[in-house]
Coordinates of C-alpha atoms and ligand atoms in Angstrom, one line a residue:
M1 CA 70.1 102.3 112.9
N2 CA 70.3 102.8 115.7
P3 CA 72.5 106.5 116.1
I4 CA 73.2 105.5 119.9
D5 CA 75.3 102.4 117.7
N6 CA 76.7 104.4 114.8
P7 CA 80.4 103.7 115.2
F8 CA 81.4 106.9 112.0
A9 CA 83.3 109.0 113.6
P10 CA 84.0 112.6 111.5
G11 CA 85.7 115.5 113.4
A12 CA 88.6 116.8 113.9
G13 CA 91.3 114.6 115.6
S14 CA 88.8 111.7 116.3
P15 CA 90.1 107.9 116.1
P16 CA 88.0 106.2 113.6
P17 CA 87.0 102.9 114.5
E18 CA 89.3 102.1 111.7
L19 CA 92.2 103.0 110.9
A20 CA 92.3 102.1 107.1
G21 CA 95.3 102.4 105.4
R22 CA 97.6 102.5 106.9
G23 CA 100.1 99.9 108.1
E24 CA 102.8 100.4 106.1
L25 CA 103.8 103.9 108.0
R26 CA 103.6 102.7 111.2
E27 CA 105.7 99.7 110.3
T28 CA 108.3 102.5 108.8
M29 CA 107.9 104.6 112.4
R30 CA 108.5 101.3 114.0
V31 CA 111.4 100.7 112.6
A32 CA 112.6 104.2 113.0
T33 CA 111.7 104.6 116.2
E34 CA 113.5 101.7 117.7
R35 CA 116.5 102.2 115.7
A36 CA 116.4 105.4 118.0
R37 CA 116.3 104.2 120.9
R38 CA 119.2 102.2 120.2
G39 CA 121.8 105.2 118.4
L40 CA 121.4 103.8 115.0
P41 CA 121.2 106.8 112.2
T42 CA 117.5 107.8 111.9
K43 CA 115.8 109.9 110.2
S44 CA 113.0 112.5 111.3
I45 CA 109.7 112.2 110.1
L46 CA 107.0 114.7 108.8
M47 CA 104.2 113.4 107.6
V48 CA 102.5 116.3 104.9
G49 CA 99.1 115.7 103.5
L50 CA 95.5 117.9 102.7
R51 CA 93.5 119.4 106.0
G52 CA 91.1 116.2 106.9
V53 CA 93.5 113.4 105.5
G54 CA 93.8 111.6 108.9
K55 CA 97.4 113.0 109.9
T56 CA 96.5 113.7 113.4
V57 CA 95.2 110.5 114.4
L58 CA 97.6 108.6 112.4
L59 CA 100.1 111.3 114.1
D60 CA 98.3 109.9 118.0
R61 CA 98.0 105.8 116.9
I62 CA 101.9 106.0 115.9
R63 CA 102.7 107.7 119.4
E64 CA 100.7 105.2 121.2
D65 CA 102.8 102.4 119.4
T66 CA 105.5 103.9 120.2
E67 CA 104.3 104.1 124.2
G68 CA 103.7 100.5 124.0
V69 CA 107.2 99.4 123.4
G70 CA 108.5 102.0 126.0
I71 CA 109.5 104.6 124.7
H72 CA 109.3 108.4 125.8
T73 CA 107.6 110.9 124.2
L74 CA 106.1 114.3 124.6
R75 CA 103.4 115.8 121.9
I76 CA 102.2 119.3 121.2
E77 CA 100.0 121.0 118.5
A78 CA 101.6 124.4 116.8
P79 CA 98.5 127.1 116.9
E80 CA 99.2 129.5 114.8
D81 CA 99.6 132.3 117.1
R82 CA 102.1 130.6 120.4
S83 CA 106.1 130.2 120.2
L84 CA 107.2 126.3 119.7
P85 CA 109.7 127.4 123.0
A86 CA 106.5 128.0 124.9
L87 CA 104.4 125.0 123.8
L88 CA 107.9 122.6 124.4
A89 CA 109.0 124.0 127.5
P90 CA 106.2 122.2 130.1
E91 CA 106.2 119.2 127.8
L92 CA 109.5 119.1 128.0
R93 CA 109.7 119.4 132.0
L94 CA 106.8 116.7 132.4
A95 CA 109.0 114.3 129.8
L96 CA 112.0 114.5 132.1
L97 CA 110.2 114.2 135.2
R98 CA 109.1 110.9 134.0
L99 CA 112.7 110.1 132.7
S100 CA 114.1 110.9 136.3
R101 CA 112.5 108.5 137.7
N102 CA 114.3 105.9 135.9
E103 CA 117.6 104.5 138.3
K104 CA 120.3 105.2 135.6
A105 CA 118.6 108.3 134.3
K106 CA 118.5 110.4 137.2
E107 CA 121.3 112.4 137.1
L108 CA 121.7 113.2 133.6
A109 CA 117.6 114.1 133.7
K110 CA 118.1 116.0 136.3
R111 CA 120.5 118.1 135.0
A112 CA 119.0 118.5 132.0
L113 CA 116.0 119.9 133.8
R114 CA 118.4 122.4 135.5
G115 CA 118.7 123.1 131.8
L116 CA 115.8 123.8 130.9
A117 CA 115.1 125.9 133.3
G118 CA 118.0 128.0 132.0
F119 CA 116.5 127.7 128.8
A120 CA 113.2 128.8 130.0
R121 CA 114.4 132.2 131.8
A122 CA 117.1 132.8 129.9
L123 CA 114.7 133.0 126.7
K124 CA 111.9 134.3 128.7
V125 CA 112.5 137.7 127.2
K126 CA 112.0 137.1 124.0
Y127 CA 109.2 134.9 124.0
Q128 CA 107.1 136.0 126.9
D129 CA 104.5 133.6 126.2
I130 CA 106.5 131.2 128.1
E131 CA 105.0 130.1 131.0
M132 CA 106.3 127.2 133.4
G133 CA 106.9 125.8 137.3
F134 CA 110.6 125.2 138.0
D135 CA 112.0 121.9 139.5
F136 CA 116.0 122.6 139.9
E137 CA 118.1 125.7 140.3
P138 CA 119.7 126.8 136.1
E139 CA 122.9 125.4 136.1
P140 CA 124.6 128.6 134.7
G141 CA 126.0 128.2 131.3
L142 CA 123.5 125.6 130.1
A143 CA 121.2 126.2 127.6
D144 CA 120.6 129.5 129.0
N145 CA 122.7 132.2 126.0
G146 CA 118.9 134.0 125.2
D147 CA 119.7 132.6 122.0
L148 CA 117.0 130.1 120.5
E149 CA 119.0 127.9 117.7
H150 CA 121.5 127.2 120.3
D151 CA 119.7 127.1 123.2
L152 CA 117.6 124.3 122.2
A153 CA 120.7 122.6 120.5
A154 CA 122.1 122.8 123.5
L155 CA 118.9 121.5 125.8
L156 CA 118.1 118.6 123.1
E157 CA 121.5 117.3 123.4
V158 CA 121.0 116.6 127.6
V159 CA 118.0 115.6 127.3
G160 CA 118.9 113.1 124.9
E161 CA 122.0 111.4 127.1
A162 CA 119.1 111.2 129.7
A163 CA 116.7 109.2 127.5
K164 CA 120.0 107.3 126.5
D165 CA 121.6 106.2 130.0
A166 CA 117.8 105.4 130.2
G167 CA 118.4 103.0 127.4
T168 CA 114.9 104.5 125.6
A169 CA 114.7 107.5 123.4
L170 CA 112.5 110.9 123.6
I171 CA 110.4 111.1 120.0
L172 CA 108.8 114.8 119.7
F173 CA 105.2 114.9 118.8
I174 CA 104.1 117.7 117.0
D175 CA 101.0 118.3 115.2
E176 CA 100.1 121.5 112.3
L177 CA 103.9 122.3 112.2
Q178 CA 103.5 124.4 109.4
Y179 CA 101.9 127.2 111.6
V180 CA 105.8 127.2 113.6
D181 CA 107.4 130.5 113.4
E182 CA 110.4 130.0 110.5
G183 CA 113.1 130.7 112.3
E184 CA 111.5 128.8 115.9
L185 CA 111.5 125.3 113.1
A186 CA 115.2 126.7 112.1
A187 CA 116.5 126.0 115.7
L188 CA 114.7 122.6 116.1
I189 CA 116.1 121.4 112.6
T190 CA 119.3 122.9 114.2
A191 CA 118.9 120.9 117.2
L192 CA 117.8 118.1 115.7
H193 CA 120.2 117.6 113.5
R194 CA 123.2 118.3 116.4
A195 CA 121.5 115.0 118.4
A196 CA 121.1 113.3 114.8
Q197 CA 125.2 113.8 115.2
R198 CA 125.5 112.3 118.5
R199 CA 123.2 109.7 117.3
L200 CA 121.4 110.5 120.2
P201 CA 118.3 109.2 120.9
V202 CA 116.0 111.7 120.0
M203 CA 113.8 112.2 117.1
L204 CA 110.4 114.4 115.5
V205 CA 107.7 112.6 114.2
G206 CA 105.8 115.4 112.9
A207 CA 103.0 116.1 110.8
G208 CA 101.7 119.5 108.7
L209 CA 99.9 120.7 105.4
P210 CA 102.1 120.2 102.5
Q211 CA 103.9 123.9 102.8
L212 CA 106.0 122.5 105.7
R213 CA 108.4 120.5 103.3
G214 CA 109.1 123.9 101.5
R215 CA 108.8 125.5 105.1
M216 CA 111.5 123.1 105.9
G217 CA 113.6 123.4 103.0
R218 CA 113.8 127.6 103.6
A219 CA 113.9 127.7 107.1
K220 CA 117.5 125.2 106.5
S221 CA 118.5 124.2 103.4
Y222 CA 119.9 120.5 104.4
A223 CA 116.4 119.8 106.3
E224 CA 115.4 118.2 102.9
R225 CA 117.9 115.6 103.9
L226 CA 117.6 115.2 107.3
F227 CA 113.8 114.3 107.2
N228 CA 111.6 112.1 105.9
F229 CA 108.6 112.9 104.5
P230 CA 105.6 110.4 103.9
E231 CA 102.4 112.3 101.6
I232 CA 99.6 111.0 104.2
G233 CA 96.6 110.7 101.2
A234 CA 93.2 109.7 100.3
L235 CA 92.5 106.2 100.8
N236 CA 92.7 103.5 97.5
D237 CA 89.4 101.6 96.9
A238 CA 90.0 98.6 98.8
E239 CA 91.1 100.5 102.0
A240 CA 87.8 102.7 101.5
N241 CA 85.8 100.2 101.3
F242 CA 87.3 98.6 104.5
A243 CA 87.1 102.1 106.1
I244 CA 83.0 101.5 105.8
A245 CA 82.9 98.0 105.7
K246 CA 84.2 96.9 108.7
P247 CA 82.7 98.9 111.1
V248 CA 79.1 98.3 109.6
Q249 CA 80.2 95.0 110.0
A250 CA 81.9 94.7 113.8
Q251 CA 77.7 96.1 114.8
G252 CA 76.7 93.3 112.6
V253 CA 74.9 95.4 110.3
G254 CA 75.3 94.3 106.3
I255 CA 75.9 96.9 103.5
D256 CA 75.3 96.2 99.6
D257 CA 77.9 96.3 97.1
D258 CA 77.3 99.2 95.3
A259 CA 76.2 101.4 98.4
L260 CA 79.9 100.5 99.2
L261 CA 81.2 101.7 95.4
H262 CA 78.8 104.9 95.9
I263 CA 80.3 106.0 99.2
V264 CA 83.9 105.5 97.7
R265 CA 83.1 107.4 95.0
D266 CA 81.2 110.1 96.5
T267 CA 83.9 110.5 99.0
H268 CA 87.3 110.2 96.6
G269 CA 88.4 107.7 99.3
Y270 CA 88.9 110.7 102.0
P271 CA 89.7 109.6 105.6
Y272 CA 87.6 113.1 106.8
F273 CA 84.3 113.0 104.7
L274 CA 84.3 108.3 104.5
Q275 CA 83.6 109.4 108.0
E276 CA 80.7 111.6 107.3
W277 CA 79.4 109.2 105.0
G278 CA 79.4 106.4 106.8
K279 CA 77.5 108.5 110.1
H280 CA 75.0 109.6 107.3
A281 CA 74.4 106.3 105.6
W282 CA 74.0 105.1 109.3
D283 CA 71.7 106.8 110.5
T284 CA 69.4 107.1 107.5
A285 CA 69.1 103.2 106.6
N286 CA 66.1 102.4 108.8
R287 CA 67.5 98.4 108.3
S288 CA 70.3 95.7 107.7
P289 CA 71.6 95.9 105.0
I290 CA 72.5 99.8 104.0
T291 CA 71.5 100.2 100.2
L292 CA 72.3 102.4 97.7
D293 CA 69.3 104.5 98.0
D294 CA 69.9 104.8 102.0
V295 CA 73.5 106.2 100.9
R296 CA 71.7 108.2 97.9
L297 CA 70.1 110.1 100.8
A298 CA 72.8 110.0 103.1
S299 CA 75.3 112.2 100.9
K300 CA 72.9 114.7 100.7
S301 CA 73.0 114.6 104.5
A302 CA 76.8 114.9 104.9
I303 CA 77.0 117.2 102.6
A304 CA 75.1 119.2 104.3
A305 CA 76.7 118.3 107.7
L306 CA 80.4 119.2 106.1
D307 CA 79.1 122.4 104.7
E308 CA 78.3 123.5 108.5
S309 CA 81.6 122.5 110.1
F310 CA 84.3 120.8 108.1
F311 CA 84.2 123.6 105.6
R312 CA 82.7 126.4 107.3
V313 CA 85.1 126.4 110.1
R314 CA 88.1 127.6 107.4
L315 CA 86.2 129.4 105.9
D316 CA 84.9 132.0 108.7
R317 CA 88.2 133.3 109.8
L318 CA 88.9 134.9 106.1
T319 CA 88.7 138.1 104.9
P320 CA 85.8 139.4 102.1
T321 CA 88.6 139.1 99.4
E322 CA 90.2 136.4 100.9
K323 CA 87.1 134.4 100.2
K324 CA 86.5 136.1 96.5
Y325 CA 90.0 134.8 96.0
L326 CA 89.7 131.4 96.9
R327 CA 86.0 131.8 94.9
A328 CA 88.4 132.0 91.7
M329 CA 90.6 129.5 92.0
A330 CA 87.3 127.3 92.4
E331 CA 85.7 128.9 88.9
L332 CA 89.1 127.4 87.3
G333 CA 88.2 123.6 88.4
P334 CA 89.8 121.5 91.6
G335 CA 93.2 123.2 90.7
P336 CA 96.6 122.7 90.9
H337 CA 96.2 126.8 89.2
R338 CA 98.6 129.1 87.6
S339 CA 98.8 132.0 89.8
G340 CA 98.2 134.2 86.1
D341 CA 95.1 132.4 85.4
I342 CA 93.3 134.0 89.3
A343 CA 94.4 136.8 88.4
K344 CA 92.5 137.2 85.2
I345 CA 89.4 135.9 86.5
L346 CA 89.3 138.6 89.2
K347 CA 91.2 141.3 86.3
R348 CA 94.0 141.6 88.4
E349 CA 97.6 142.3 88.4
V350 CA 99.5 139.0 90.1
T351 CA 101.4 140.9 91.9
S352 CA 99.2 142.9 93.1
L353 CA 97.3 139.7 94.6
G354 CA 100.2 138.5 96.2
P355 CA 99.2 139.7 100.0
T356 CA 96.2 138.1 100.0
R357 CA 97.9 134.6 98.6
N358 CA 100.7 135.0 101.3
Q359 CA 97.7 135.5 103.7
L360 CA 95.4 132.6 102.4
I361 CA 99.3 130.4 102.6
S362 CA 99.9 131.4 106.0
K363 CA 96.0 130.4 107.4
G364 CA 96.4 126.9 105.5
M365 CA 94.3 127.8 103.4
I366 CA 96.5 127.3 100.0
W367 CA 99.4 126.2 99.3
S368 CA 102.4 126.1 96.3
P369 CA 103.0 122.6 94.7
N370 CA 105.3 124.5 92.2
H371 CA 106.2 127.8 91.7
G372 CA 103.6 130.5 90.6
D373 CA 101.0 127.3 91.1
T374 CA 98.0 127.6 94.2
A375 CA 96.1 124.6 95.9
F376 CA 93.6 123.9 98.0
T377 CA 94.5 122.4 101.6
V378 CA 91.3 121.1 101.9
P379 CA 90.1 118.6 99.5
L380 CA 86.8 119.2 97.5
F381 CA 86.9 123.1 98.3
D382 CA 85.9 124.2 94.9
E383 CA 82.5 122.2 95.0
F384 CA 81.8 123.7 98.2
M385 CA 83.0 127.2 97.0
H386 CA 80.6 126.7 94.3
R387 CA 77.7 125.6 96.2
I388 CA 77.9 129.1 98.9
V389 CA 78.7 131.7 96.6
P390 CA 76.8 129.8 93.0
D391 CA 77.5 133.2 91.0
F392 CA 80.8 134.4 90.6
E393 CA 79.9 137.8 88.9
S394 CA 77.4 138.6 92.1
L395 CA 80.7 138.8 93.7
T396 CA 82.6 141.1 91.5
Ligands
ATP401 N1 93.2 106.2 108.4 C1 91.7 106.4 108.6 N2 90.5 105.6 107.8 C2 89.5 105.8 108.5 N3 89.5 107.5 108.9 C3 90.5 107.5 109.1 C4 91.3 107.8 108.8 N4 92.5 109.1 109.5 C5 91.2 109.8 109.9 N5 90.0 109.2 109.9 C6 89.3 110.0 110.1 O1 89.0 111.3 109.1 C7 88.9 112.6 110.2 C8 90.1 113.3 110.1 O2 91.2 113.0 110.6 P1 92.5 114.0 111.1 O3 91.3 115.0 112.0 O4 93.3 113.1 111.8 O5 92.7 114.8 110.1 P2 93.5 115.6 109.7 O6 94.5 115.2 108.4 O7 95.2 116.0 111.3 O8 93.1 117.0 109.0 P3 93.6 118.4 109.5 O9 94.8 118.7 108.2 O10 92.1 119.7 109.8 O11 94.1 118.7 110.9 C9 88.5 112.1 111.5 O12 87.2 111.8 111.2 C10 89.6 110.8 111.0 O13 88.0 109.7 112.3
MG402 MG1 95.3 117.3 112.3

């Protein structure tokens, strides 16, 4: 089929042609954000899931839904090496400037901008990566103690008051939240808690790897009660079918049932893989409908493409020792695995592997579903490790 018309969109954060299976969650979000706007009790929401399950595109879609009904938003993505205040400050500034155009919120939005100026100035000593322009002089005593936990709470409070006066809400969308430092997470949780106690319309919609849940709990023990943690996972068979069939049919092209079944089975319904398989099946087929033979051929090129992109980018950031640890895990299968079993494969003591395991967790490669258990954050990563290092013994 003509590749120019190919509807599929494999890629980090690339919106899919059909966002399958997420209707219920979008509805939950609609209710939650509307309740926030009305000053009703609402929990912030943190979507957790493995790599490539569609957290980012869902976050962006929910943000569009939210803005569509006149609620204000800001969006940031936490990288591994920047501080939360540095990421948040410039986006808050833009959000407040937008709010200040509302007649009713004007004065409070200006006050919040003063608070923001004090916040950024006071915290710059500690977080040197804060960079932003100031619109107003700080108001002495407002969010300018130089202590993140205190200042962020004070700042979100004035921001919330401004949003409330404007009859709207401000929803913070934060992606890759697991990379935020635990102390900074604690400050964010405290600030949201304070806003919630005062019924101010400020709420967080975040996304991150499964370890996020534990990190939040460690940062503040009451976090579990303050947030909902919906799990974003693979699509079920019907949804996965739909994710492929609908975009194909929308182009006036057919696809055989057994071809569809094969894609669903090979991808295990993981959204990233579905896009990759869909793309390759489309490009492989010479004519409509797409057949089982087309899909069989496409599977090979789809796996090769994943190996070169989705899997490879993650592996390139690791040290040889870290790679070996992952290969040992793969030796045991998809997982999760007991730390003791991994150590046995590596012929090492569990404790001596602790630092490597921690590094892999902080790089977002693995996580711990339960104490002493280790699992990959990337679906089907064990198979990939087998493909690139077929013989484990060759490593030792
Ligand atoms: N509901 C869905 N239906 C079909 N395709 C989807 C769906 N959600 C996501 N995708 C596709 O899956 C791929 C991965 O999406 P996305 O980047 O949002 O995942 P992610 O969970 O944020 O991954 P990471 O943890 O690596 O950031 C994209 O190509 C996207 O188009
Ligand atoms: Mg993402």
